[in-house]
Coordinates of C-alpha atoms in Angstrom, one line a residue:
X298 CA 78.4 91.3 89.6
X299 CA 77.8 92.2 94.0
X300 CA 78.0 88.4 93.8
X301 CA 81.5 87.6 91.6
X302 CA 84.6 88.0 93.7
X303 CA 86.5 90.7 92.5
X304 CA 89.4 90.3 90.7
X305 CA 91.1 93.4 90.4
X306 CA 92.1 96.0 92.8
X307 CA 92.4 100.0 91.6
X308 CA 94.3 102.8 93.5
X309 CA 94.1 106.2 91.7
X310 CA 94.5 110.0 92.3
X311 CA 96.5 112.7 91.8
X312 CA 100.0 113.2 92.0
X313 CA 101.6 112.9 95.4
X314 CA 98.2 111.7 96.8
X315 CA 99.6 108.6 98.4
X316 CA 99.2 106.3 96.1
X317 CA 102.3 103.9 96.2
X318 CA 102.4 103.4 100.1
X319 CA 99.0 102.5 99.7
X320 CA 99.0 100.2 97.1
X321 CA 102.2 98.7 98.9
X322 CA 100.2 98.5 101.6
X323 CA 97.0 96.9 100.3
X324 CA 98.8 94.3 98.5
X325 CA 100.8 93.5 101.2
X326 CA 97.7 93.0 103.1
X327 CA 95.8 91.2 100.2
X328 CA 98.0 89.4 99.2
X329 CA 99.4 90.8 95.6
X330 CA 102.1 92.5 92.9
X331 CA 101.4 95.9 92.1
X332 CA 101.0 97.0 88.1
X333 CA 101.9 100.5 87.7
X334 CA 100.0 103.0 85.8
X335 CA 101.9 105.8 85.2
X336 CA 102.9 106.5 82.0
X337 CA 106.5 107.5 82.6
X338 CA 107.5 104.9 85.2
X339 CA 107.9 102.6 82.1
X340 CA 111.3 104.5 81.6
X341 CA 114.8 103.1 82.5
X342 CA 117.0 105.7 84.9
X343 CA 113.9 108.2 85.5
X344 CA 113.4 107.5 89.0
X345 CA 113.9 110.8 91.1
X346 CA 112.0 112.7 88.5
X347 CA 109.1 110.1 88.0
X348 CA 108.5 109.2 91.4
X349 CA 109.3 105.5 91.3
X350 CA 110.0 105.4 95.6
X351 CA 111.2 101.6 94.3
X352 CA 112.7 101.7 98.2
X353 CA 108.8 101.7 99.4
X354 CA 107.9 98.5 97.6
X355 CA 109.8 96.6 99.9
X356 CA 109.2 92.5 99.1
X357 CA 106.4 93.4 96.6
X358 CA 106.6 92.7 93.4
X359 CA 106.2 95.2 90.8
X360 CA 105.4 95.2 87.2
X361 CA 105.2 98.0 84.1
X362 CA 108.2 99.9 85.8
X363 CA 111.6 100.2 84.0
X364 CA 110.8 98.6 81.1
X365 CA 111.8 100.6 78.0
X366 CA 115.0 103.0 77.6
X367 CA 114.3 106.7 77.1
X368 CA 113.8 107.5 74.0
X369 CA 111.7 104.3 73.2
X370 CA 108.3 104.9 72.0
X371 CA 105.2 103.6 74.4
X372 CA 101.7 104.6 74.4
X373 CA 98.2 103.2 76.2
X374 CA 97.9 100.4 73.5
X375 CA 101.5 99.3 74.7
X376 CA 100.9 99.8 78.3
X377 CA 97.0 98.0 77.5
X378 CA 98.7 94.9 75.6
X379 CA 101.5 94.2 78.8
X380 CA 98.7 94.6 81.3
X381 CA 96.0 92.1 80.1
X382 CA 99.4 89.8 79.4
X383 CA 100.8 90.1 83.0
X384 CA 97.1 90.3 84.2
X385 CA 96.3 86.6 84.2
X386 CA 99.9 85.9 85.2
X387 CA 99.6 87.2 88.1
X388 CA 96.0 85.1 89.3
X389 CA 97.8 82.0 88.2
X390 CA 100.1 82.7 91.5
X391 CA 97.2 82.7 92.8
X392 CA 98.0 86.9 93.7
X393 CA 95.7 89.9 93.7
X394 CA 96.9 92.3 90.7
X395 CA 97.1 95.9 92.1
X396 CA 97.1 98.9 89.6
X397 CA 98.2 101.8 91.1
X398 CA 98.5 105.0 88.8
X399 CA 97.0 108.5 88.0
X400 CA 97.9 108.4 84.2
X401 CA 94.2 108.7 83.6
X402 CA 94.4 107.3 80.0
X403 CA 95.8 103.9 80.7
X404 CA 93.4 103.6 83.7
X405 CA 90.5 104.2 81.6
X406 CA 92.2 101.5 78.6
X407 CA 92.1 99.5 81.1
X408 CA 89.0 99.5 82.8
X409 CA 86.5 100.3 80.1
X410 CA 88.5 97.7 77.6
X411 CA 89.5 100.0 74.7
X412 CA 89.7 97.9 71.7
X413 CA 93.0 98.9 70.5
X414 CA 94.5 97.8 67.7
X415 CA 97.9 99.0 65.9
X416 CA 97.0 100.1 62.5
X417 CA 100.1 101.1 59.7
X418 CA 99.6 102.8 56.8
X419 CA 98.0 100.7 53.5
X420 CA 99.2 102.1 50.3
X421 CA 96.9 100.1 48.3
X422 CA 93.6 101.7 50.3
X423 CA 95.2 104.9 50.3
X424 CA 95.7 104.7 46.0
X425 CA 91.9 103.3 45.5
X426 CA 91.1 106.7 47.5
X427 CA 93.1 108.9 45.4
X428 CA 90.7 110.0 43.4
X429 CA 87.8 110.9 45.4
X430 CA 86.7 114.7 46.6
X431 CA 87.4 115.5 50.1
X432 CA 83.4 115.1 50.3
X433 CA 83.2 111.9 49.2
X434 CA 85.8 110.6 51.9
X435 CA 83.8 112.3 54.6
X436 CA 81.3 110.2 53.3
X437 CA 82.9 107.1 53.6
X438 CA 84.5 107.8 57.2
X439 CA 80.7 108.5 58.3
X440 CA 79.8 105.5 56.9
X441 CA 82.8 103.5 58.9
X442 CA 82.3 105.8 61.9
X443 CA 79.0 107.5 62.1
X444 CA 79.3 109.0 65.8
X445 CA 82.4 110.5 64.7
X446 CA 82.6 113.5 67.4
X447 CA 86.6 114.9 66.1
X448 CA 84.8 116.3 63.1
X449 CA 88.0 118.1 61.8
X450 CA 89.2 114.8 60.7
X451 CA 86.6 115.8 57.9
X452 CA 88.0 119.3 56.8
X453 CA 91.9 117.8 56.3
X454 CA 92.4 115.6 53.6
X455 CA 95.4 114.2 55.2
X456 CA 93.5 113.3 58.6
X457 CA 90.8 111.9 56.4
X458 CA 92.4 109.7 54.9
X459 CA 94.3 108.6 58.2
X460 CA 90.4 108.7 59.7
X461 CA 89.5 105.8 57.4
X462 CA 92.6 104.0 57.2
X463 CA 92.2 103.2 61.1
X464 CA 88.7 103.0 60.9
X465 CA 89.0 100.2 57.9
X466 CA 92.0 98.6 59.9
X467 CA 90.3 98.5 63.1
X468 CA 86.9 97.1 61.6
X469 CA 89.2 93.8 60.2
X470 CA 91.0 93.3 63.2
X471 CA 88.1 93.3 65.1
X472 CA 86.8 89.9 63.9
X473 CA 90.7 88.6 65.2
X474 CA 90.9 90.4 68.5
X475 CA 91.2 88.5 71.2
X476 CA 88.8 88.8 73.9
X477 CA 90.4 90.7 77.0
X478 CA 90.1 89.1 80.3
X479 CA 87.4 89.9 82.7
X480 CA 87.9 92.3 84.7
X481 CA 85.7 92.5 87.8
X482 CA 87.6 95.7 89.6
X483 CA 87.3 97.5 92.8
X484 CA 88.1 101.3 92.6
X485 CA 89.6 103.7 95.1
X486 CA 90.8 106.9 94.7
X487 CA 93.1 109.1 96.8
X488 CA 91.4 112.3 98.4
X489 CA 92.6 115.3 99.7
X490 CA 91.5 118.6 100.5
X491 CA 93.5 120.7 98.1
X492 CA 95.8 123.1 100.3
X493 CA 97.0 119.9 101.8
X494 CA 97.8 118.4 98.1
X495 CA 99.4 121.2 97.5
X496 CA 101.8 120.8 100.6
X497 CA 102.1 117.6 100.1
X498 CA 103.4 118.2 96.4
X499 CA 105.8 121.2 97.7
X500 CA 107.1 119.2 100.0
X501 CA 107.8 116.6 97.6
X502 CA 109.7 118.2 95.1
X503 CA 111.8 120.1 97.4
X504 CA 112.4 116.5 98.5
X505 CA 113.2 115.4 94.7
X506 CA 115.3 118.4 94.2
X507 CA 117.5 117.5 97.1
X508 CA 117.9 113.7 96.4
X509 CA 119.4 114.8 92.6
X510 CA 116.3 115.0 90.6
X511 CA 118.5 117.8 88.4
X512 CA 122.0 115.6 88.4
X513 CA 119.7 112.5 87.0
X514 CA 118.0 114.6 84.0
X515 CA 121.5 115.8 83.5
X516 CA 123.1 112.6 83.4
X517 CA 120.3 111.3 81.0
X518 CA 120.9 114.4 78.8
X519 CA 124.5 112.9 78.6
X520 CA 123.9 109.8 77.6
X521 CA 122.4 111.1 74.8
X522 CA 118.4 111.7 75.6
X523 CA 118.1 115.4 73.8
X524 CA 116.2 117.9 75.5
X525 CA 113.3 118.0 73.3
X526 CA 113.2 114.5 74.0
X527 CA 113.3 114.8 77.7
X528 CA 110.4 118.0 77.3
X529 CA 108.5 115.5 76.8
X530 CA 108.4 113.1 79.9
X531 CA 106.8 115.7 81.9
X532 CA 106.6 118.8 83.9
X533 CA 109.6 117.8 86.0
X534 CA 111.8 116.9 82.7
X535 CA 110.7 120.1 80.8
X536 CA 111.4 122.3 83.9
X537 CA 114.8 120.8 84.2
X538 CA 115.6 121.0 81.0
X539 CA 114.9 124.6 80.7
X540 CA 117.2 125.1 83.7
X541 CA 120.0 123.0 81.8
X542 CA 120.1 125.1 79.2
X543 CA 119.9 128.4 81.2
X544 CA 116.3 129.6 80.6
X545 CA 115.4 129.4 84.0
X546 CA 117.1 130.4 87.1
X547 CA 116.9 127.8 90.1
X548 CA 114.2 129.6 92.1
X549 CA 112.1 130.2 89.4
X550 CA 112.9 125.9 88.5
X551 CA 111.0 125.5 91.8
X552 CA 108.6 128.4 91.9
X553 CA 107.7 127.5 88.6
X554 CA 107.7 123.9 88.6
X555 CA 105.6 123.3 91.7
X556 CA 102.7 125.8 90.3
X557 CA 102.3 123.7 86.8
X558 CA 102.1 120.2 89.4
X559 CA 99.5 122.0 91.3
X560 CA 97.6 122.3 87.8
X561 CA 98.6 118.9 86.9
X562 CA 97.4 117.4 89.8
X563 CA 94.0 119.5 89.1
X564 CA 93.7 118.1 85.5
X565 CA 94.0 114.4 87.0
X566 CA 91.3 115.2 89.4
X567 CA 88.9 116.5 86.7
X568 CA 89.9 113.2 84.2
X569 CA 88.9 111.0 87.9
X570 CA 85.6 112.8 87.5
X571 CA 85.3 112.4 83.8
X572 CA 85.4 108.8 84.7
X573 CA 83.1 108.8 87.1
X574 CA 80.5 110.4 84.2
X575 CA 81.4 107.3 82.3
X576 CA 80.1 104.8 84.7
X577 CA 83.4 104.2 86.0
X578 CA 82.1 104.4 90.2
X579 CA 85.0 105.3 92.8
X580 CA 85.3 104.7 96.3
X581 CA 87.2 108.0 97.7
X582 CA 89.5 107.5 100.5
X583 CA 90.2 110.2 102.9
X584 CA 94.1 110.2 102.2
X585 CA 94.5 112.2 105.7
X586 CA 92.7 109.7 107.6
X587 CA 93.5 106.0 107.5
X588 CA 93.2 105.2 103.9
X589 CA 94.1 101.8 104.5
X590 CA 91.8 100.5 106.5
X591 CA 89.3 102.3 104.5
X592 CA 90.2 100.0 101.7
X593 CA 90.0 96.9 103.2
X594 CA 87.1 97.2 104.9
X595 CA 85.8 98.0 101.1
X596 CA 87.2 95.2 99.9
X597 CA 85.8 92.6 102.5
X598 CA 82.5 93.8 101.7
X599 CA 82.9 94.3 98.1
X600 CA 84.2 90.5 97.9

């Protein structure tokens, strides 16, 4: 693999690590479109609150941002399926495809090729397992799966059932999956020493707050996205929303809001590391120093 040219650049870390202006950078240098990874970026009119910065791209392309309405259902095995399709798109302009993100999930789908497969319910399997005891189904879902580790599929007969349904639909779509494209991918990951992440994210959302983060979650409330609904796009949507309906106060919006980023951005840093266990090897940038010319230089020698 030292020998293959690599075919794939990666630029993760946490929240307001960076990672935009370098990936705008790199494949402005490098020559290629940026594919985002972040799981709400996918959503039409979320752009204060999500952190799009669409200004900073500049003449770059961009792809996997604004692509569904709120309210519209996507997960990693949509976000998987319209990567490995723009994926070789983008080498047949002869490009450099840059994934910039810090949803960990769709990173990892990604680069460790999860073979994901939509599976919907099947009556007919379902009725021929009517009859059997909630033993005999943990039977057959260890036969299907036998290094099951979410063992309380096995205590709900409900979840059992759901267990072997996707395990069975997943083992026949296996012989008709296609095979996903190569991917021979450099990794680099935004660092910083945490006091300075957390300045960088204060600073940030006071930032946000100013440029009408609350006036756009409003006017998406209006439109008709419910509240529960926008709870669920994050910590900036769920905060807002709380302050919509008069729950919070607005210094406690900020107080608030900027101590649950500080724990987000700690539980990306600990799923970067998890991925590291994995075998998944990242080059760390020092995102105070000059991350850029870190990368580069990583990238000569890496291709």
């Amino acid at each position: 693999m030292n020998n293959t040219p690599r075919n794939l650049l990666v630029i993760l870390g946490p929240t307001a690590s960076g990672k935009t202006r370098l990936g705008v950078g790199a494949a402005r240098a490098l020559n290629g479109e940026i594919l985002s990874a972040d799981s709400r970026q996918v959503y039409r009119g979320m752009d204060i609150g999500t952190g799009k910065d669409l200004a900073e791209y500049g003449e770059i392309p961009y792809h996997l941002i604004d692509i569904v309405d709120p309210g519209a259902e996507f997960n990693v095995f949509e976000f998987q399926r319209r990567f490995f399709a723009v994926f070789p798109e983008i080498h047949g302009w002869n490009r450099l495809p840059v994934l910039v993100g810090g949803t960990g999930l769709y990173l990892d789908a990604v680069l460790r090729g999860y073979r994901l497969v939509p599976v919907p319910e099947n009556p007919e399997l379902r009725r021929q397992l009517a009859s059997l005891t909630l033993d005999q189904l943990a039977v057959r879902l260890a036969a299907l799966r036998p290094r099951l580790h979410n063992t309380t599929d096995t205590l709900d007969r409900e979840r059992l059932l759901r267990a072997i349904e996707i395990a069975e639909g997943e083992e026949r779509a296996s012989a008709e999956f296609p095979p996903l494209p190569e991917l021979r991918p450099l990794v680099c990951g935004m660092r910083w020493e945490r006091k300075a992440l957390h300045r960088r994210i204060d600073a940030r959302l006071k930032e946000r707050l100013a440029q009408g983060m609350i006036e756009e979650i409003e006017s998406l409330h209006r439109s008709g996205v419910p509240f529960e609904t926008l709870e669920f796009y994050g910590l900036e949507y769920r905060f807002v929303a709380q302050y919509l309906q008069g729950q919070l106060n607005r210094n406690d919006l900020s107080q608030k809001l900027a101590s649950a980023i500080h724990q987000f951005a700690k539980r990306q840093e600990t799923w970067f590391r998890r991925m590291e266990r994995q075998g998944t090897t990242i080059h760390w940038l020092d995102g105070a120093g000059d991350p850029l010319s870190e990368l580069l230089v990583l990238w000569r020698q890496a291709s």
